[in-house]
mmCIF file of C-alpha atoms and ligand atoms in Angstrom:
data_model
loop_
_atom_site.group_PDB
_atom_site.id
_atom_site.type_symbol
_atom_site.label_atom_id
_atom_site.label_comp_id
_atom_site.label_asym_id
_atom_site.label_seq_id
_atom_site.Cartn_x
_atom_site.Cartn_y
_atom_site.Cartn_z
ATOM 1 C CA UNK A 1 97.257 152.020 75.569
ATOM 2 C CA UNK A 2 98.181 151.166 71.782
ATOM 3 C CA UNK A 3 98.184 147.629 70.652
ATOM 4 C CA UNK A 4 101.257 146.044 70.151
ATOM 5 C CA UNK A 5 100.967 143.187 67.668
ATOM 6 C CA UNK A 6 103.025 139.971 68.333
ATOM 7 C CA UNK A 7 104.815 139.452 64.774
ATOM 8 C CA UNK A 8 105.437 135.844 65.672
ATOM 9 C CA UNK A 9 102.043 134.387 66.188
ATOM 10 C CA UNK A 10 100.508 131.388 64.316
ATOM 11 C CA UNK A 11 97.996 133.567 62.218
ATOM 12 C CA UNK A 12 101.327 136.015 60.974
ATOM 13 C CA UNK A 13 103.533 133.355 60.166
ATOM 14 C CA UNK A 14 100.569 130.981 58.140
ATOM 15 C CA UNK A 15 99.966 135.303 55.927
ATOM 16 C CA UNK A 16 104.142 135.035 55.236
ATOM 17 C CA UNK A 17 103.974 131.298 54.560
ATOM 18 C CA UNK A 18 106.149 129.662 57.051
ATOM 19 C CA UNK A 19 103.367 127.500 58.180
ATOM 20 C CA UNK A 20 100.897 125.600 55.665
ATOM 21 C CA UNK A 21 97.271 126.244 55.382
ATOM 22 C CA UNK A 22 94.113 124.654 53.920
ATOM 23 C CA UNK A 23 93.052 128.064 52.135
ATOM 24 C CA UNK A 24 88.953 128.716 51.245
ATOM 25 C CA UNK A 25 89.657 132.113 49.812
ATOM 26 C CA UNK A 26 91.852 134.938 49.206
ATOM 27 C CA UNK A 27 91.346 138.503 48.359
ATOM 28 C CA UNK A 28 93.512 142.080 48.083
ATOM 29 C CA UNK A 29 93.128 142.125 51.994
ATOM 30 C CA UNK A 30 91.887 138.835 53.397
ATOM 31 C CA UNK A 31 92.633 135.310 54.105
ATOM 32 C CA UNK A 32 90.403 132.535 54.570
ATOM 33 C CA UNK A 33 91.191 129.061 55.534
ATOM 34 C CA UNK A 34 90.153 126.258 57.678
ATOM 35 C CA UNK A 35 90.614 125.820 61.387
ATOM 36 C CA UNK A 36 92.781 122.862 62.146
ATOM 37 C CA UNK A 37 90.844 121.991 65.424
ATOM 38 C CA UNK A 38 87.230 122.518 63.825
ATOM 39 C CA UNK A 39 84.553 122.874 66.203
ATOM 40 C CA UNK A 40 81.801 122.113 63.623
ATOM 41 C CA UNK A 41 81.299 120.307 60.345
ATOM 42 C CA UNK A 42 82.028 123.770 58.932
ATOM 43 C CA UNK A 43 84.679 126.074 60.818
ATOM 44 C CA UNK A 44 86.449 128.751 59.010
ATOM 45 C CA UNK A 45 88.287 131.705 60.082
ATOM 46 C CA UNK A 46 89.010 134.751 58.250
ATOM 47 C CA UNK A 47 91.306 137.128 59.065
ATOM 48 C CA UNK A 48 92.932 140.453 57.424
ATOM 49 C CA UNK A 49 96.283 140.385 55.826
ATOM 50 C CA UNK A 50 97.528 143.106 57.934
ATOM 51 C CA UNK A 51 98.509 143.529 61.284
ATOM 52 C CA UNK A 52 95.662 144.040 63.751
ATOM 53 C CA UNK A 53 95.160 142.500 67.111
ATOM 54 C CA UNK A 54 91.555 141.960 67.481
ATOM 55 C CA UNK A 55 88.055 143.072 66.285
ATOM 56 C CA UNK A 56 88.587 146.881 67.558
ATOM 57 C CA UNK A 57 91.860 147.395 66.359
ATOM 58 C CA UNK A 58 90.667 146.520 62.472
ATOM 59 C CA UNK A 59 87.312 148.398 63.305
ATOM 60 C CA UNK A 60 89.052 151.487 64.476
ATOM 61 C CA UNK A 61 92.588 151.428 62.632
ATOM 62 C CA UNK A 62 91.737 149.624 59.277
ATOM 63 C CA UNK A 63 91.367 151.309 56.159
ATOM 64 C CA UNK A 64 87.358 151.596 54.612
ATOM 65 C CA UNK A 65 88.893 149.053 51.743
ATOM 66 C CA UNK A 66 90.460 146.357 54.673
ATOM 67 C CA UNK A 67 86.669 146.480 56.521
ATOM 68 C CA UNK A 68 84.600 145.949 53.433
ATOM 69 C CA UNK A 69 87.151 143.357 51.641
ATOM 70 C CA UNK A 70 87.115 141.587 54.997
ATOM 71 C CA UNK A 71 83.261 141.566 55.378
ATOM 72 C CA UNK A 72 82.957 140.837 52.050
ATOM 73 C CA UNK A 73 85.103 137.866 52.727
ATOM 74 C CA UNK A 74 82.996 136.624 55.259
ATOM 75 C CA UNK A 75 79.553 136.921 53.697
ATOM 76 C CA UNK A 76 80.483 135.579 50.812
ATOM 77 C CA UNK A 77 81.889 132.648 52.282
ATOM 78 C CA UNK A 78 78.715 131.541 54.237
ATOM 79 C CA UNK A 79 76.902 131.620 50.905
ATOM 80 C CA UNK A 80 79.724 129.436 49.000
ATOM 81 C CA UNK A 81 79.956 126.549 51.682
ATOM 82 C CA UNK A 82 76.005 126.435 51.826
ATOM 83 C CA UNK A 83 75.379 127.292 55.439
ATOM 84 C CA UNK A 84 73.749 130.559 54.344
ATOM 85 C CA UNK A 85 69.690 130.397 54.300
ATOM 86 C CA UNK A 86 70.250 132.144 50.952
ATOM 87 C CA UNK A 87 71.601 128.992 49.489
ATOM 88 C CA UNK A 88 69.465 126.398 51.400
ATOM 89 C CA UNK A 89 71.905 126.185 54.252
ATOM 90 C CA UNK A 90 70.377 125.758 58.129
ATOM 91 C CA UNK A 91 72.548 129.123 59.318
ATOM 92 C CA UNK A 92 75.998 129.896 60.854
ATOM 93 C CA UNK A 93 77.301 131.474 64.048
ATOM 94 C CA UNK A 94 80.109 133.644 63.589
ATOM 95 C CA UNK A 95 82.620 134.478 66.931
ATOM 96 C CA UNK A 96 85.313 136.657 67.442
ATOM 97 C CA UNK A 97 87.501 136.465 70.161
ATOM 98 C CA UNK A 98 89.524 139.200 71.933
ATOM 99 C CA UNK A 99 91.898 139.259 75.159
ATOM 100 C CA UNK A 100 91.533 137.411 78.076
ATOM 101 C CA UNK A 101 87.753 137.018 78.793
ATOM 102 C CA UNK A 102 87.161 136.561 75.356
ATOM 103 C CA UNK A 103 89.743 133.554 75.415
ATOM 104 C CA UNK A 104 91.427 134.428 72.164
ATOM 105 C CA UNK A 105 94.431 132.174 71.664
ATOM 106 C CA UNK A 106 96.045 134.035 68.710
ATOM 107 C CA UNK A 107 96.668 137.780 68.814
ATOM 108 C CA UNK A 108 95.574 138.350 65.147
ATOM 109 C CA UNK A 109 91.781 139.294 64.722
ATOM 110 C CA UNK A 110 89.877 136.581 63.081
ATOM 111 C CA UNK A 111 86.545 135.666 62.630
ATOM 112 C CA UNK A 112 85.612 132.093 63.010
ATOM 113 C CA UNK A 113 82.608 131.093 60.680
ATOM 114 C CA UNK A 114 80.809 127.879 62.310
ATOM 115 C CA UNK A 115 77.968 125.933 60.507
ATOM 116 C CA UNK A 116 77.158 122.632 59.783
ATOM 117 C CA UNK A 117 75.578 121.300 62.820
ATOM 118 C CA UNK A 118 73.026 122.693 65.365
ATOM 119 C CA UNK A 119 75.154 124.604 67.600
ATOM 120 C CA UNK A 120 74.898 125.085 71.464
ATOM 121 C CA UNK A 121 73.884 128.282 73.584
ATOM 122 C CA UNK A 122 75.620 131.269 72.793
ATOM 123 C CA UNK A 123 77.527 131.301 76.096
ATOM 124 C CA UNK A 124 77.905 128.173 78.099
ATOM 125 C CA UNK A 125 80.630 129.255 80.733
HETATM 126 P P1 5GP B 201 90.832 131.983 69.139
HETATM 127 O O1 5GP B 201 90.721 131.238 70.438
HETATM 128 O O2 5GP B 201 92.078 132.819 69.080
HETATM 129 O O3 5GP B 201 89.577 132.740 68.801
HETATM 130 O O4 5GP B 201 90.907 130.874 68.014
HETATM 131 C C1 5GP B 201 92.092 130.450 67.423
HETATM 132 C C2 5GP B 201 91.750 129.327 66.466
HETATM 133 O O5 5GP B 201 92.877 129.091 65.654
HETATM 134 C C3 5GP B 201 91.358 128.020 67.130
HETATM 135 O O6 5GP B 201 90.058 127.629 66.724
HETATM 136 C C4 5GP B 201 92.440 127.045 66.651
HETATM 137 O O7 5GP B 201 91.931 125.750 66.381
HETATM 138 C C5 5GP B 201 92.964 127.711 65.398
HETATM 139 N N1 5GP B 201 94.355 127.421 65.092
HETATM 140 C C6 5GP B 201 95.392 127.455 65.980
HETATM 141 N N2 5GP B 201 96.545 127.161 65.337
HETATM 142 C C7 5GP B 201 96.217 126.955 64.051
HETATM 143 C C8 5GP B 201 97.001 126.627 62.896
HETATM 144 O O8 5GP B 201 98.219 126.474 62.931
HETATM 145 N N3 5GP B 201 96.329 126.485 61.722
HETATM 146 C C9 5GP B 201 94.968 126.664 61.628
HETATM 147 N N4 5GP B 201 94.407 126.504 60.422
HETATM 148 N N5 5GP B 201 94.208 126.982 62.703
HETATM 149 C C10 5GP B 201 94.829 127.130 63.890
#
């Protein structure tokens, strides 16, 4: 089965503008900006400016520029917003979400970076 990507969803329309966005960063291939509903002092999600569903679509289908610009993205991130050891921060979890029983809401792969606060067990249901 191919993925079909939903050209309407929240993620699609904040990369063409039609919804606003508290941007972090922004690269050749990336987006990052704030979750609305944060889950932690710190909660950023970063996602890929093109048009992939979830973590194996972009780890499979993406070009070798998309994967490093987006990783990158993310690493870089955790250093500038201090949650990285590196710059004195106490750590960050990152999640990604796909499909049903990963309970992703929004059918464009993201990575949610989430710091700030001692955070709970991995899995809790
Ligand atoms: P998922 O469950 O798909 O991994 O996570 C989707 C995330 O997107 C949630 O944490 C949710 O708070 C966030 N989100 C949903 N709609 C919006 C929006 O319009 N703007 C922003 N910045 N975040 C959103």
């Amino acid at each position: 089965m191919a993925y079909e990507y939903d050209r309407e969803n929240i993620f699609a329309k904040i990369l063409r503008g039609e919804i606003p966005n508290s941007t972090v960063a922004e690269s050749t291939h990336s987006l990052a900006f704030l979750d609305i509903s944060p889950a932690a002092p710190t909660h950023i999600l970063v996602i890929p400016k093109g048009a992939y569903v979830n973590f194996d679509h972009f780890g499979v289908e993406a070009t070798d520029a998309e994967i490093v610009d987006f990783n990158r993205m993310v690493a870089k991130i955790t250093r500038d917003v201090g949650v990285a050891q590196m710059e004195g921060g106490e750590g960050y979890r990152l999640i990604t979400n796909a499909g049903a029983h990963g309970v992703q809401d929004v059918p464009h792969f993201h990575v949610h970076i989430i710091g700030g606060r001692r955070l709970g067990r991995m899995i809790s249901a």
